[in-house]
Short mmCIF file of C-alpha atoms in Angstrom, two decimals:
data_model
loop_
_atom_site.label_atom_id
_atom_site.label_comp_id
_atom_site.label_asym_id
_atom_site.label_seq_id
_atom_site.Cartn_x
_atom_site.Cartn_y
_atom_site.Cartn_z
CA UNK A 1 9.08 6.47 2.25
CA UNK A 2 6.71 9.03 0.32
CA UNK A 3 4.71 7.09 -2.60
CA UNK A 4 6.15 6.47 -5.40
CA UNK A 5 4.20 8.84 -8.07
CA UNK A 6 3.75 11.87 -5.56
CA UNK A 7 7.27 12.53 -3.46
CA UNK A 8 6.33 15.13 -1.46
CA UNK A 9 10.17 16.19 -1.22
CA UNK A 10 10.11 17.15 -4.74
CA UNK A 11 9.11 20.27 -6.18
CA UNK A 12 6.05 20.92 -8.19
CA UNK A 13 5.84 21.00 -12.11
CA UNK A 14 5.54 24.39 -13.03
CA UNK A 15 3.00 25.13 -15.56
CA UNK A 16 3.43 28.43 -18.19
CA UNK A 17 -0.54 28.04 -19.11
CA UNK A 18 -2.60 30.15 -16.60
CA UNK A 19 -4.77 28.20 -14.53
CA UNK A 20 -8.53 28.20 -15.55
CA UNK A 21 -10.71 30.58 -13.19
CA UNK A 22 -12.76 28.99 -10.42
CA UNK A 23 -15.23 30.14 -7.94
CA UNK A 24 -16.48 29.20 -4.72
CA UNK A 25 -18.99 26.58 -4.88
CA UNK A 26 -22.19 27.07 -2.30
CA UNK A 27 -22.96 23.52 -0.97
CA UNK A 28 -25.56 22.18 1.50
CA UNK A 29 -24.74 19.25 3.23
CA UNK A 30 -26.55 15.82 3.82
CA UNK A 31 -28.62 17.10 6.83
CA UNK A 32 -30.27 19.96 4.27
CA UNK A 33 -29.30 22.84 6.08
CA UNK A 34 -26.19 23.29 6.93
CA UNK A 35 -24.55 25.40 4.46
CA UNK A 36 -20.64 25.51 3.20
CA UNK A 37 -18.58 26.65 0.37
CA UNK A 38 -15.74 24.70 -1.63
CA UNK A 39 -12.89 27.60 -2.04
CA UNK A 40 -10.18 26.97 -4.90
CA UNK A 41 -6.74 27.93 -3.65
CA UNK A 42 -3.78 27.62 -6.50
CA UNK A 43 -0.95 28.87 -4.35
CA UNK A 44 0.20 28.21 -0.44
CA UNK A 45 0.50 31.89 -0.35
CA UNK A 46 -3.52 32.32 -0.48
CA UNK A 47 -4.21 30.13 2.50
CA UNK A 48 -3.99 31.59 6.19
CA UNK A 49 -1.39 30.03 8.15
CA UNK A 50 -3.12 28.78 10.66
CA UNK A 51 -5.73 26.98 8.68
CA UNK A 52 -2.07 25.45 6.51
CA UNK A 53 -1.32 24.00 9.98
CA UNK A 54 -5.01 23.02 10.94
CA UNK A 55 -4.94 20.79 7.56
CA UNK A 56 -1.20 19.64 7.70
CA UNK A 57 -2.47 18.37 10.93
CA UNK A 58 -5.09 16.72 9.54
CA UNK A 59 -3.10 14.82 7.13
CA UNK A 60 -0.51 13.88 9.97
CA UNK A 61 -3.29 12.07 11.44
CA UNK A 62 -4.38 9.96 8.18
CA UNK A 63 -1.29 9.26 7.61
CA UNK A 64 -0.70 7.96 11.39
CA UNK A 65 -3.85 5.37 10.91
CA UNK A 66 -1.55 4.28 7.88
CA UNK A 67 -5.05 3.67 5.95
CA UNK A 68 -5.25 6.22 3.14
CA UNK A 69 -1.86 7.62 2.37
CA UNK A 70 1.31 5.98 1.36
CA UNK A 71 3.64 8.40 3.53
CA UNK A 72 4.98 6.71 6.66
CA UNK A 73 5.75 9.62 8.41
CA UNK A 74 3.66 13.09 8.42
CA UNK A 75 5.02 16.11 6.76
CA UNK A 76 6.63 18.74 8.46
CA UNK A 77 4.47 22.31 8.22
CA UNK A 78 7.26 24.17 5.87
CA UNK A 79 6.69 20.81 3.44
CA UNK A 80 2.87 20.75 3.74
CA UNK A 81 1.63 23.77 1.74
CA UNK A 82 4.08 23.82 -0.88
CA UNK A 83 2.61 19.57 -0.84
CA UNK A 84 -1.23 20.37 -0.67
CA UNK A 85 -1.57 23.86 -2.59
CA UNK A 86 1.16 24.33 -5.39
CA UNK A 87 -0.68 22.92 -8.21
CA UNK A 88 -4.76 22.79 -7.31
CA UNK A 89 -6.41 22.77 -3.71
CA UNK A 90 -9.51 22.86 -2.65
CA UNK A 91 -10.90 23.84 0.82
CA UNK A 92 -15.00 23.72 1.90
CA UNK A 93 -15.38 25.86 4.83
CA UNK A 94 -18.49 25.97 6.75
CA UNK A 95 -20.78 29.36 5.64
CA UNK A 96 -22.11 30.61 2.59
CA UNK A 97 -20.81 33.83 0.59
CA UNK A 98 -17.34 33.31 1.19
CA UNK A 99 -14.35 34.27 -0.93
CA UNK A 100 -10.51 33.21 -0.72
CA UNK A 101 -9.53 36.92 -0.30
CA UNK A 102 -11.97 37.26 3.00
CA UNK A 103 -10.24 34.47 5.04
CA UNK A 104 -8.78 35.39 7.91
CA UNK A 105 -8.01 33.23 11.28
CA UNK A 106 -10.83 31.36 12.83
CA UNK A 107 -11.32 28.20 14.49
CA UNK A 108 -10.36 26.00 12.00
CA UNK A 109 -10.98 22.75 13.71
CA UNK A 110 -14.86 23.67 13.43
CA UNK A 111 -15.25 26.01 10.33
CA UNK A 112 -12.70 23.80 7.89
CA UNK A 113 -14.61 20.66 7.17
CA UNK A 114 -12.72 19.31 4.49
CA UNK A 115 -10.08 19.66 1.45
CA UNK A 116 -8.64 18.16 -1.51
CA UNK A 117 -6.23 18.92 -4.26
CA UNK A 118 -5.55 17.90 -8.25
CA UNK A 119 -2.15 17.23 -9.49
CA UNK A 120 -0.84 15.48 -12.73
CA UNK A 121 0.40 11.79 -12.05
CA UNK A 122 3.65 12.91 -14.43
CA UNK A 123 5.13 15.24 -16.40
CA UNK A 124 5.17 15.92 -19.60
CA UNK A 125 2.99 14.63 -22.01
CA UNK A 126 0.97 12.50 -19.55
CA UNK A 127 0.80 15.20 -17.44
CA UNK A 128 -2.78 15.47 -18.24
CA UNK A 129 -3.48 12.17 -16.46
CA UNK A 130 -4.11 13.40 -12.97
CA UNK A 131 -4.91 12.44 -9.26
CA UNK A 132 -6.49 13.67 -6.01
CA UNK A 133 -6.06 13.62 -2.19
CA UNK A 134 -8.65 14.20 0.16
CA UNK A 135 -8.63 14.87 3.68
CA UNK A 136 -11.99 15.17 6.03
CA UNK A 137 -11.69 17.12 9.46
CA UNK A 138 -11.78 14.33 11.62
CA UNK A 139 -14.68 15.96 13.78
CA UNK A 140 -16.59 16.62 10.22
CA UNK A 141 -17.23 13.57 9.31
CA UNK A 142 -20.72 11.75 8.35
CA UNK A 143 -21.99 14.73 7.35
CA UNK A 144 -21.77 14.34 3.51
CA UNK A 145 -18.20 16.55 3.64
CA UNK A 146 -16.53 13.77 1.59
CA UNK A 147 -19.09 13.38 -1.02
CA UNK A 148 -19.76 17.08 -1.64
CA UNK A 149 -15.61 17.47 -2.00
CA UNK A 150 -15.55 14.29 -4.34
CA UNK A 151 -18.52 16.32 -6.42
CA UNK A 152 -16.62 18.94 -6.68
CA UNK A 153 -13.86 17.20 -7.68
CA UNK A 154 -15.21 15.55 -10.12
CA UNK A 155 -16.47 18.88 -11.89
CA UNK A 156 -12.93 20.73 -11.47
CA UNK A 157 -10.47 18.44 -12.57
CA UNK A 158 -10.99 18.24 -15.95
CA UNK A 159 -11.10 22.05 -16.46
CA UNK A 160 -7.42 21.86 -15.71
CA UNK A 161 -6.47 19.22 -18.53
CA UNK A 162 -4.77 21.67 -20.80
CA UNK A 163 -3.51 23.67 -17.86
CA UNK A 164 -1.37 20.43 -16.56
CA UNK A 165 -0.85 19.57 -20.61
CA UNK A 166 1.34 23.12 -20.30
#
């Protein structure tokens, strides 16, 4: 049974306000040298398919240890991009000067370290009340991935108020 404020079944809002611009964001992580960027995705479409399946994977596996999502069973692969990337996404991948066009396929279980995305709790006129789901790569973790996303979160989600106010 999906959670009650975010079925998963159920298409996105769509928005007529154009989404504000965002770049990549250059981050260091907690050892002080290893170096990432935070990409902002706004459509499945953007995202290889490879690294789609890399993160839906991902998610199948929080949602198996039934501690941080509400989902009791993992989302198929045609669900999970239209799930994670419709509205807002987020995706740090290990390396500096990178851009959204320039992705291609790599070995996402050690370049992706992390991702999150923003979408309004409901439509409407509350729309502009909104929430976030995060998602570590399992073999990323400790390394200050989760606090750099949360940063980064915190800085991008209320740029798209009056983008989710429509």
């Amino acid at each position: 049974m999906p959670a009650m404020l975010d079925d998963p079944t159920t298409p996105p809002i769509q928005r007529t306000t154009p989404i504000p611009s965002f770049t990549p964001t250059p981050v260091t992580l907690r050892d002080g040298t290893t170096r990432a960027t935070i990409l902002p995705f706004t459509s499945p479409s953007q995202v290889p398919p490879s690294l789609i399946s890399f993160l839906c994977t991902q998610l199948a596996l929080e949602i198996a240890a039934g501690d941080t999502y509400p989902m009791l069973d993992p989302l198929p692969l045609e669900a999970f991009g239209p799930y994670w990337f419709s509205t807002f996404a987020a995706i740090m991948v290990l390396g500096e000067g990178l851009s959204v066009e320039g992705l291609g396929e790599e070995k996402w279980e050690e370049k992706c370290l992390g991702s999150f995305y923003v979408k309004p709790n409901y439509p409407g006129r509350s729309s502009h009340v909104c929430n976030g789901g995060f998602l570590v790569n399992g073999k990323k973790r400790n390394l200050g991935v989760g606090k750099a996303l949360g940063k980064a979160y915190l800085e991008w989600a209320p740029r798209l108020v009056s983008f989710y106010r429509g």
